[in-house]
Structure formats: C-alpha cells, structure tokens
Backbone as JSON, one array per atom type, in Angstrom:
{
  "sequence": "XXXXXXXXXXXXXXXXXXXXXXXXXXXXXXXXXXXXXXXXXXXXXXXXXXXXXXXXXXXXXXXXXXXXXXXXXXXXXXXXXXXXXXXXXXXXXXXXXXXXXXXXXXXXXXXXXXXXXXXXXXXXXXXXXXXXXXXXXXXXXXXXXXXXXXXXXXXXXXXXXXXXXXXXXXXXXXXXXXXXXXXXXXXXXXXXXXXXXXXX",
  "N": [[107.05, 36.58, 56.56], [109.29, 37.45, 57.5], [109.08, 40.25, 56.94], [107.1, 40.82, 59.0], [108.41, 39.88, 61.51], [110.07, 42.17, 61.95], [108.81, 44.21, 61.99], [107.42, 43.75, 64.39], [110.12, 43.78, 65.83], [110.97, 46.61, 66.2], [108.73, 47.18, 68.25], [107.65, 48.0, 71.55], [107.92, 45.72, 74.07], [105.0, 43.68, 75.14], [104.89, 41.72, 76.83], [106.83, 39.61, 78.82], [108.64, 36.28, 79.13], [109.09, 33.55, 81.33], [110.7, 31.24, 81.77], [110.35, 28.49, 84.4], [112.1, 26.08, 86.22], [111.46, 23.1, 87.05], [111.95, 20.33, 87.78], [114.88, 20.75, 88.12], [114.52, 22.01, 90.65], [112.88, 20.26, 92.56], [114.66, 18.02, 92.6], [116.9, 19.06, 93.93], [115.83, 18.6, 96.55], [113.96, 20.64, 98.06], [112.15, 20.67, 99.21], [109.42, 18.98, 101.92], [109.75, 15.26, 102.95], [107.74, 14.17, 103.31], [105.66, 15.05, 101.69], [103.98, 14.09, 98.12], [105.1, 14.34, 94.55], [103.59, 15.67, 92.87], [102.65, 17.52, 95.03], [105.21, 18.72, 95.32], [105.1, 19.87, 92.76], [102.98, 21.6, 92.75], [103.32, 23.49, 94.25], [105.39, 24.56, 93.95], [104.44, 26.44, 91.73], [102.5, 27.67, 92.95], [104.72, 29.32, 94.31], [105.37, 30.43, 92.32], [102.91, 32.23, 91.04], [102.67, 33.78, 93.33], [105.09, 35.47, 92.99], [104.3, 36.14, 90.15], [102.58, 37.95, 90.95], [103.46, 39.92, 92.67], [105.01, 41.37, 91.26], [103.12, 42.25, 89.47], [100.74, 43.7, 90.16], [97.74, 46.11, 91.14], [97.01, 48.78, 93.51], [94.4, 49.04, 95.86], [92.07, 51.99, 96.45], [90.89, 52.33, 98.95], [91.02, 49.85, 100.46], [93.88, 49.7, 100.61], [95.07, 47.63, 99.96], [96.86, 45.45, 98.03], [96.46, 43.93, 94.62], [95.73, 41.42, 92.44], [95.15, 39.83, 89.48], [95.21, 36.66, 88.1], [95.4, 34.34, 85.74], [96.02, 30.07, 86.2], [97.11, 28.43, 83.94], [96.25, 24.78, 83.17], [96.73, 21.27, 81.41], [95.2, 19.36, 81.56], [91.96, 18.46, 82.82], [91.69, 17.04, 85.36], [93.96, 17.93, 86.69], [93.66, 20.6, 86.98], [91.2, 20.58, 89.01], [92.89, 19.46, 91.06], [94.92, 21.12, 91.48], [93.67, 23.37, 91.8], [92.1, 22.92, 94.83], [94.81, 22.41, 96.28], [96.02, 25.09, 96.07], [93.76, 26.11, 97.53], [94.15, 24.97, 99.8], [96.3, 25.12, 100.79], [97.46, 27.58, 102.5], [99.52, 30.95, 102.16], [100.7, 32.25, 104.09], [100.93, 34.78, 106.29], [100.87, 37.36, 104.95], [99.85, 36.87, 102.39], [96.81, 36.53, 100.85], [94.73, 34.16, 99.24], [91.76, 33.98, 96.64], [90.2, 31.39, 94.92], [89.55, 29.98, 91.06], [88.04, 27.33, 89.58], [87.92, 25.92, 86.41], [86.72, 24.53, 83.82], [85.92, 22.27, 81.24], [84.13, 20.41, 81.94], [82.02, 20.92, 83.63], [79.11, 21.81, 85.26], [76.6, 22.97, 83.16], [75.18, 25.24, 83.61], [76.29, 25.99, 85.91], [79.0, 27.09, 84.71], [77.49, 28.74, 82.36], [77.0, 30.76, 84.72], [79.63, 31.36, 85.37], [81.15, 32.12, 83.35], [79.76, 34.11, 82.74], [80.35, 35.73, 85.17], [83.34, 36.13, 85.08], [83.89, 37.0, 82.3], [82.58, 39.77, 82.94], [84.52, 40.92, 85.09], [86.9, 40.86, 84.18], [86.83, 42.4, 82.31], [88.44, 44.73, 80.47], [88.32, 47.14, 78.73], [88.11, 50.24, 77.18], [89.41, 51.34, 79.36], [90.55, 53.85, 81.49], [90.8, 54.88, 84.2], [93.79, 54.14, 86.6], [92.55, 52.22, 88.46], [91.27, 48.92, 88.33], [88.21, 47.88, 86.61], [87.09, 46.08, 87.86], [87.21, 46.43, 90.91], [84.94, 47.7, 91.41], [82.61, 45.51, 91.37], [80.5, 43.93, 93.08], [81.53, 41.44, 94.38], [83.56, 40.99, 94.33], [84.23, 43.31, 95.78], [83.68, 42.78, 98.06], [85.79, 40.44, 98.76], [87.73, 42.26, 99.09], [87.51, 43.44, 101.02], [86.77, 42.39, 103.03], [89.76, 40.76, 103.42], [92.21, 40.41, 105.28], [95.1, 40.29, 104.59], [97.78, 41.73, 103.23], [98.27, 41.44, 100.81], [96.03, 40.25, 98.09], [95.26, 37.67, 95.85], [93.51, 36.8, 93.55], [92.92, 33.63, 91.86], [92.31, 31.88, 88.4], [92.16, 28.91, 87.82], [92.83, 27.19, 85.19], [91.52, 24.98, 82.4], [92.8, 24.66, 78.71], [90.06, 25.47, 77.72], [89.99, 28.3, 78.41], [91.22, 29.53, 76.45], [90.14, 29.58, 74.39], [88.03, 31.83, 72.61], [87.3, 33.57, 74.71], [87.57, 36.78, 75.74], [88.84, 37.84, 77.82], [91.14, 39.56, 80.59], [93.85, 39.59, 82.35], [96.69, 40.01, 84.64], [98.8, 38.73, 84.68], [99.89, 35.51, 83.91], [100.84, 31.95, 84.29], [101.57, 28.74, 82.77], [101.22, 25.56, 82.14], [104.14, 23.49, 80.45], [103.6, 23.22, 77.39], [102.02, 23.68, 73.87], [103.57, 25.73, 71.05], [101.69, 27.45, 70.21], [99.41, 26.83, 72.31], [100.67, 28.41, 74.03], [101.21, 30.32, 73.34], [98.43, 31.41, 72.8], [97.07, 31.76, 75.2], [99.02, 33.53, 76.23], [97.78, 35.88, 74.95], [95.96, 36.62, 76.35], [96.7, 37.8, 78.57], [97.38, 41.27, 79.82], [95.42, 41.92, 77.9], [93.49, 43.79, 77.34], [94.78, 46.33, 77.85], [97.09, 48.87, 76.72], [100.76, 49.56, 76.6], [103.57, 49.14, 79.43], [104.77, 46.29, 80.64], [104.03, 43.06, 81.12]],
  "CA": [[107.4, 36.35, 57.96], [110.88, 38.53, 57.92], [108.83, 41.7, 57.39], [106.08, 41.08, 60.09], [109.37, 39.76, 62.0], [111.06, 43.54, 61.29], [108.06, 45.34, 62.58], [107.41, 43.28, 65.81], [110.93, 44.41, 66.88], [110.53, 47.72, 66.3], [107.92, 47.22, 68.7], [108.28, 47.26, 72.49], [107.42, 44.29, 74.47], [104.03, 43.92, 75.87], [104.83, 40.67, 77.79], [107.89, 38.7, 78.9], [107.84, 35.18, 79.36], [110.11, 33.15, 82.27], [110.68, 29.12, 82.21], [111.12, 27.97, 85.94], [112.62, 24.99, 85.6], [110.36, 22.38, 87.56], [112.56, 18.99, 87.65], [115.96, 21.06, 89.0], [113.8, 22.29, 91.93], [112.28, 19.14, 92.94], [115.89, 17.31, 92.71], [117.4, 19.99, 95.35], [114.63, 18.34, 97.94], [113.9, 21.79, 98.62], [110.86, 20.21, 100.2], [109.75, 18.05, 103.23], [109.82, 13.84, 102.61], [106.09, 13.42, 102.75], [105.36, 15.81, 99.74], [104.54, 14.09, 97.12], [105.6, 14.73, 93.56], [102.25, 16.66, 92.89], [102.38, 18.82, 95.61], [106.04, 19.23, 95.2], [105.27, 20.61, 91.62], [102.43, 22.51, 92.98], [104.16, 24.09, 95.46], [106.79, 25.29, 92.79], [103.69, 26.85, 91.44], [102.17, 28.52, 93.95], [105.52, 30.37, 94.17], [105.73, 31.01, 90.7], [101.71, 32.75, 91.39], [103.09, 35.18, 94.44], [106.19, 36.19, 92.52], [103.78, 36.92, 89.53], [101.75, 38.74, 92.05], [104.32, 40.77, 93.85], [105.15, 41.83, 90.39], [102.27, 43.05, 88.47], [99.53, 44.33, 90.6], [97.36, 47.08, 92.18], [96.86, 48.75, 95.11], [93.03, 49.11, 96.17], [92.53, 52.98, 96.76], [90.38, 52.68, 99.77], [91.63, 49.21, 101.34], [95.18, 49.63, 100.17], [95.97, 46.33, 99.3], [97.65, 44.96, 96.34], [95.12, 43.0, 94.18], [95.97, 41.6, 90.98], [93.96, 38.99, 88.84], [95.8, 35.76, 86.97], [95.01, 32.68, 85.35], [97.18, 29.2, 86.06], [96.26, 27.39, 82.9], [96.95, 23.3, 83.41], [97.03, 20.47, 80.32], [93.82, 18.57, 81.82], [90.41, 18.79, 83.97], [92.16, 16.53, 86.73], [95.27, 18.31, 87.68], [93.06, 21.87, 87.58], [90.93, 20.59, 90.58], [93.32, 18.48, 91.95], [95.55, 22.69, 92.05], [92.78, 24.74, 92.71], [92.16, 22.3, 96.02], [95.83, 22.18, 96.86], [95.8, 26.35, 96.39], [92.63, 26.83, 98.47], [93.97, 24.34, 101.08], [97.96, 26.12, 101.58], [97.77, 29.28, 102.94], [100.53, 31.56, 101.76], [101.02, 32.8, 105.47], [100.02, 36.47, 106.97], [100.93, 38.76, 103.81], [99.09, 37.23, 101.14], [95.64, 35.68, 100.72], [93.78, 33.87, 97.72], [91.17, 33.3, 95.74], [90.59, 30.33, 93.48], [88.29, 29.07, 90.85], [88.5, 25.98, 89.07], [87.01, 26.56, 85.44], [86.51, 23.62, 82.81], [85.03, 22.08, 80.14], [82.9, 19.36, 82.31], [81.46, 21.72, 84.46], [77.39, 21.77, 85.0], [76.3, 24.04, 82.04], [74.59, 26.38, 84.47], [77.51, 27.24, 86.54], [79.56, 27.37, 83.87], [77.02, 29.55, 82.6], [77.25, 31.75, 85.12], [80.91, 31.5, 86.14], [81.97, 32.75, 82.39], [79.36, 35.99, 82.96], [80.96, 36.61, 86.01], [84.88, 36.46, 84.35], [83.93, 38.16, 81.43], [82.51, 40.9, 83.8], [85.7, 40.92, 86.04], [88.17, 40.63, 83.41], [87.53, 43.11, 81.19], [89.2, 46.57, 80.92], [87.98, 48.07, 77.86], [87.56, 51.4, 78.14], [89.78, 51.04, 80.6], [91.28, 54.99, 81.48], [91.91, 54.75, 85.37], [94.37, 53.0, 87.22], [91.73, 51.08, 89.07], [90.28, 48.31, 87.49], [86.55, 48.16, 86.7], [86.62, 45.16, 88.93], [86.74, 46.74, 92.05], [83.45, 48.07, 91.66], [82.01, 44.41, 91.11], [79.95, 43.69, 94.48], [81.47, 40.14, 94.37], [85.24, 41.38, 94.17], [84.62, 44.12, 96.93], [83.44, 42.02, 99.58], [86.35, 40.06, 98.95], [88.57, 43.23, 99.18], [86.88, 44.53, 101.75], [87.08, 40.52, 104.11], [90.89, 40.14, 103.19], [93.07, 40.79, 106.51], [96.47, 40.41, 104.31], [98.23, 43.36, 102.58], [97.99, 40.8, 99.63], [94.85, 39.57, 97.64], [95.45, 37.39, 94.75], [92.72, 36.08, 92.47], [93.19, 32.53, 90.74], [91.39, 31.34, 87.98], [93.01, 27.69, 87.79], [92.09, 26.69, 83.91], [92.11, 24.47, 81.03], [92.5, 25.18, 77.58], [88.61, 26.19, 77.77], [90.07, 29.67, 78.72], [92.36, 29.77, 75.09], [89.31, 29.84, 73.36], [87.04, 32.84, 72.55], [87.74, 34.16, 75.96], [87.64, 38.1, 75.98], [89.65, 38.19, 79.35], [92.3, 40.26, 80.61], [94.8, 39.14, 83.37], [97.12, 40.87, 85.11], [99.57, 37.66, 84.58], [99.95, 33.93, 83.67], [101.19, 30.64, 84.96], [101.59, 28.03, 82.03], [102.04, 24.2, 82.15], [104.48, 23.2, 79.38], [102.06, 22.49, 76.04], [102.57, 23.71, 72.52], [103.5, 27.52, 71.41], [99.91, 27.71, 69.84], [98.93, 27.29, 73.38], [101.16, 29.13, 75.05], [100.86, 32.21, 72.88], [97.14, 32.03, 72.42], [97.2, 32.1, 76.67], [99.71, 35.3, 76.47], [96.83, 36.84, 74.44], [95.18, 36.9, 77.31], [97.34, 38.98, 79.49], [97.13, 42.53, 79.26], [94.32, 42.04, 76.68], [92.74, 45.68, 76.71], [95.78, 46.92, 77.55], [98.91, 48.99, 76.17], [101.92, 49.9, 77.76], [103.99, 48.87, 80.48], [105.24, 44.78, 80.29], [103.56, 42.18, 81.88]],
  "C": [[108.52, 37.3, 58.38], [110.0, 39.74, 57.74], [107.94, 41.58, 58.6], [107.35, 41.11, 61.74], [110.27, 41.51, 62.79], [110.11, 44.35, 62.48], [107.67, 45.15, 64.18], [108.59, 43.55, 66.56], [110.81, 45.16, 67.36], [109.85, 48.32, 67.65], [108.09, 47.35, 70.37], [107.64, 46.49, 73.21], [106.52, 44.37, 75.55], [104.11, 42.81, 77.48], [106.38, 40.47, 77.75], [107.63, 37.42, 79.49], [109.61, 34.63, 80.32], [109.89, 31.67, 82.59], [111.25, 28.84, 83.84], [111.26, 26.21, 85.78], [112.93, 23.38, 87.17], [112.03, 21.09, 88.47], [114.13, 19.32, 88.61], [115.73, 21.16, 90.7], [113.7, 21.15, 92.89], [113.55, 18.22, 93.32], [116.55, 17.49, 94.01], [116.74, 19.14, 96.51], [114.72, 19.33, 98.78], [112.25, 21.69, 99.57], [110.51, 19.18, 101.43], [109.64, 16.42, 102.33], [108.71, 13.87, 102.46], [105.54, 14.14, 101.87], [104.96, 14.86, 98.7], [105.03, 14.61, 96.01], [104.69, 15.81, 93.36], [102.38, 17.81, 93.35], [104.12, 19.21, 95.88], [106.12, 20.49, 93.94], [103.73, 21.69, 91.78], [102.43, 23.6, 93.46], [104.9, 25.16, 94.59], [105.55, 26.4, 91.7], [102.98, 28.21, 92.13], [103.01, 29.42, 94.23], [105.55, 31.24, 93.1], [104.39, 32.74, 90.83], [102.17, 34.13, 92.39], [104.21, 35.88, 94.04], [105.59, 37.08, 91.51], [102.98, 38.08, 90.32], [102.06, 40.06, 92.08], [104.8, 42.0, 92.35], [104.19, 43.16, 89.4], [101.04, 42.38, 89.25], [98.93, 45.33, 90.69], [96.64, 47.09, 93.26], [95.43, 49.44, 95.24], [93.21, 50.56, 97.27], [92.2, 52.83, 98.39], [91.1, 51.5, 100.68], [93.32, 49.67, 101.61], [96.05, 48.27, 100.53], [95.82, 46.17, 98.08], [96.83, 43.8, 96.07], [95.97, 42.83, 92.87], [94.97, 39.84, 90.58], [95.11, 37.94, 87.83], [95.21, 34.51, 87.1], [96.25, 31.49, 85.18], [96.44, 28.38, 84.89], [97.46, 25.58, 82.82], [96.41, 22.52, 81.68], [95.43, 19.87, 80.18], [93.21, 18.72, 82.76], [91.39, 18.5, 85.0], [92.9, 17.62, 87.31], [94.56, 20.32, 87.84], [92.43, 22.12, 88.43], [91.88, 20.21, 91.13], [94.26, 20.3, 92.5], [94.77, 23.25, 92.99], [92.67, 24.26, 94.47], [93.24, 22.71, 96.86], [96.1, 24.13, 96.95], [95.11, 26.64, 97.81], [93.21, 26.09, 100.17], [95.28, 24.21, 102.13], [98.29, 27.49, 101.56], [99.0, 29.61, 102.69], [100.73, 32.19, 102.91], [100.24, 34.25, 105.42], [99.92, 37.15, 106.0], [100.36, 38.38, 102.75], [97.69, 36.51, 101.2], [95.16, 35.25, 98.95], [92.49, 33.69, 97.52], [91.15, 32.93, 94.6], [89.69, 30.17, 92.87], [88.69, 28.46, 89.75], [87.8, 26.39, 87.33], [88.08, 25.9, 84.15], [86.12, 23.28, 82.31], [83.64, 20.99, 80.76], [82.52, 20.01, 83.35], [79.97, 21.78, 84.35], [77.25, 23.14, 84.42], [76.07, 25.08, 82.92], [75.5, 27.11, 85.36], [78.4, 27.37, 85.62], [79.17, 28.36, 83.15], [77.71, 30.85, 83.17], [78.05, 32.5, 85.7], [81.46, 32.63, 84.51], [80.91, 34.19, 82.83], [79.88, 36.68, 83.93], [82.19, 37.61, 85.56], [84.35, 37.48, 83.68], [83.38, 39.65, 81.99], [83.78, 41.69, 84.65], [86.93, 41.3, 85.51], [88.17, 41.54, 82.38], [87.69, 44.71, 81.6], [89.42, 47.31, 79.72], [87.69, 48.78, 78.15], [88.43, 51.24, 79.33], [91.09, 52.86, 80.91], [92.06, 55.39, 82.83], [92.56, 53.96, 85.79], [93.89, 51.68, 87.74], [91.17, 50.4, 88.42], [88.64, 47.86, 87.81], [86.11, 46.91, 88.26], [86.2, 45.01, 90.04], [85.6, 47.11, 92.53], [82.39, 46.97, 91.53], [81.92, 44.19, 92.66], [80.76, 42.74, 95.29], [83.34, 40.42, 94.8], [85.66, 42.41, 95.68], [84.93, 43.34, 98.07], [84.78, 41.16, 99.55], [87.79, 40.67, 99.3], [88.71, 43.22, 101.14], [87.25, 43.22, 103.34], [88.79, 40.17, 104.16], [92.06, 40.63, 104.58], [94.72, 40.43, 105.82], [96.71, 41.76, 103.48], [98.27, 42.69, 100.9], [96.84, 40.15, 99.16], [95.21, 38.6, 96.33], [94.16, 36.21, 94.42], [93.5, 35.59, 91.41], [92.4, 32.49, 89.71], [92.13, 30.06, 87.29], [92.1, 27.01, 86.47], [92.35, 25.8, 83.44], [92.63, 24.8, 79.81], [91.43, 25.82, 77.24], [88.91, 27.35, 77.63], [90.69, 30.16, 77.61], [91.71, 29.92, 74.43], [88.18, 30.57, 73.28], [86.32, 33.25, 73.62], [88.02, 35.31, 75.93], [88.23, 38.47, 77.18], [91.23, 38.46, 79.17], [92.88, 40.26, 82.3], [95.98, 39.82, 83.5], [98.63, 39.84, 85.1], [99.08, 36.24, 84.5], [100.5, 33.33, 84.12], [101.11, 29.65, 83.97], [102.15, 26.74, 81.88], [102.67, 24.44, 80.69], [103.49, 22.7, 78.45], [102.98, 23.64, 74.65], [102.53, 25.08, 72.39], [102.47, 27.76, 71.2], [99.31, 27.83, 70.7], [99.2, 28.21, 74.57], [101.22, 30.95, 74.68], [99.06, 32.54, 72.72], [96.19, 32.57, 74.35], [97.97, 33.74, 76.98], [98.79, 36.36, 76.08], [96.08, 37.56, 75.56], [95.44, 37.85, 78.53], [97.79, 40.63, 79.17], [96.33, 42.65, 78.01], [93.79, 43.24, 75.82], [93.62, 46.71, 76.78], [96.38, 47.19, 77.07], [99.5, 49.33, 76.76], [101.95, 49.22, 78.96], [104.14, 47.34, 80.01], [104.78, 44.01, 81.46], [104.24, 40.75, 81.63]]
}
C-alpha cells in the first residue's frame, strides 16, 4: 500500500473532490418557508450541478454554447425520480437550460435497454483526439443543441448505483450523495474515464 501510495503522488491529479456541506446550508434558511426539506436539499444540489457545469465544460463550435455531460448519483430509486422531477420542473433561469434522465434498476427492461445504448453511445470518448466530443455528432444530442435558447446546456443523468457497475461512461463531472468510499470512488471512475490530463 506505501509503494502504490508513493507512486500515486508522484502522479498529478485527475479529479478533485469538494464536500458541500448540506445541513449548514439548510440551517441558514437560505430558502423560502414552504420548501420542504427535500427540495431544500435538492435545491443545494442543483447548485452544486451549475457550479460543476460552469466549471468543466465545452463550447459547441457551431452553436457556441457551453455543453457539458454529468451524472448526480442518489442512494435509492425514490429520491432519483423524486430529483430528476424536481430538476426538470426548476428552471435555472435565462443562462442555463437542462436535460435530465432518471436511470435505475426497476426500469422496463426495454427502455432500459435502450436508454444504456444510448449513454454508452453519448458517453464515450475513446479515441477521443478533438476537443469536441463525439457526442455532438449524436442526432439526439444535436437537436437538443441546436433547440436550447440559453448560452448554457447541461445534461443530467440522475442515477443509482446501477451506473457504478460495468458502466463504460465518461462524464464531464459528478454530484455524489454521501455513501461509502467504494462508492464514491468507483463513481469518480467514471469521470474523465477516456480521458488524461487536465482535473476534473
């Protein structure tokens, strides 16, 4: 462990990781009274999402908006619709837009199916030599380029654990409920996947 330790310094750092610290927030009543708790801690989320954003994206040569691709990974099924909903249903005002998709283990085989061929289409960036990612050239991704009237685009993919496991996808950033390091590093795997260089 001290030599693998030794050589991982050496090394420089593909990711960095940032605790926002939920419970302080919420205390402040940095929010209105009829909030509840939920969408107080969703809320605190959804920021977290446009900060990763604003951070680590790109800019679409022909639209020239800033696109970037991340996954919020939650604990359980419930609270990943109960997000994706509360995403799709609070606009981030004029400068940014989203899309969301919900993506779990009790899902009807068939879209599930054909939701992972999409991802794994979308998400990967092997082979990956220009700036632009392959994605843009995905029919499904343009049109959503191409429809977006903000200078911001951000693609969700609001998960479970489902996504921690033998998942070939590569995200442009993460979002991580508290859970165990096993899950929280086998989720980092996932960011900058095909990538080297630069820190996400």
């Amino acid at each position: 462990v001290s030599k693998r330790v030794e050589k991982l310094i050496q090394q420089p750092a593909k990711r960095k990781a940032e605790i926002i610290e939920c419970q302080d927030k919420m205390e402040e009543n940095e929010f209105d009274d009829e909030q509840t708790k939920q969408d107080q801690y969703f809320d605190i989320i959804k920021q977290a999402v446009i900060r990763m954003h604003y951070g680590h994206h790109t800019i679409d040569r022909q639209s020239k908006t800033a696109v970037s691709f991340g996954v919020v990974r939650t604990a359980n099924i419930r609270p990943c619709v109960d997000l994706t909903k509360y995403l799709l249903k609070h606009e981030s005002g004029g400068e940014v837009e989203v899309r969301v998709m919900a993506y779990h283990s009790q899902q009807v085989l068939l879209l599930r199916h054909n939701q992972e061929k999409h991802l794994d289409s979308v998400l990967s960036r092997k082979n990956h030599t220009d700036e632009q990612p392959s994605a843009f050239n995905n029919p499904i991704i343009c049109n959503h380029i191409r429809r977006c009237k903000a200078k911001n685009l951000i693609f969700i993919l609001v998960a479970t654990p489902v996504e921690e496991v033998g998942r070939d996808h590569d995200f442009d950033w993460a979002v991580v409920e508290p859970s165990s390091y096993r899950s929280i590093i086998q989720l980092a795997g996932r960011v900058r996947r095909h990538r080297s260089g630069g820190v996400s």
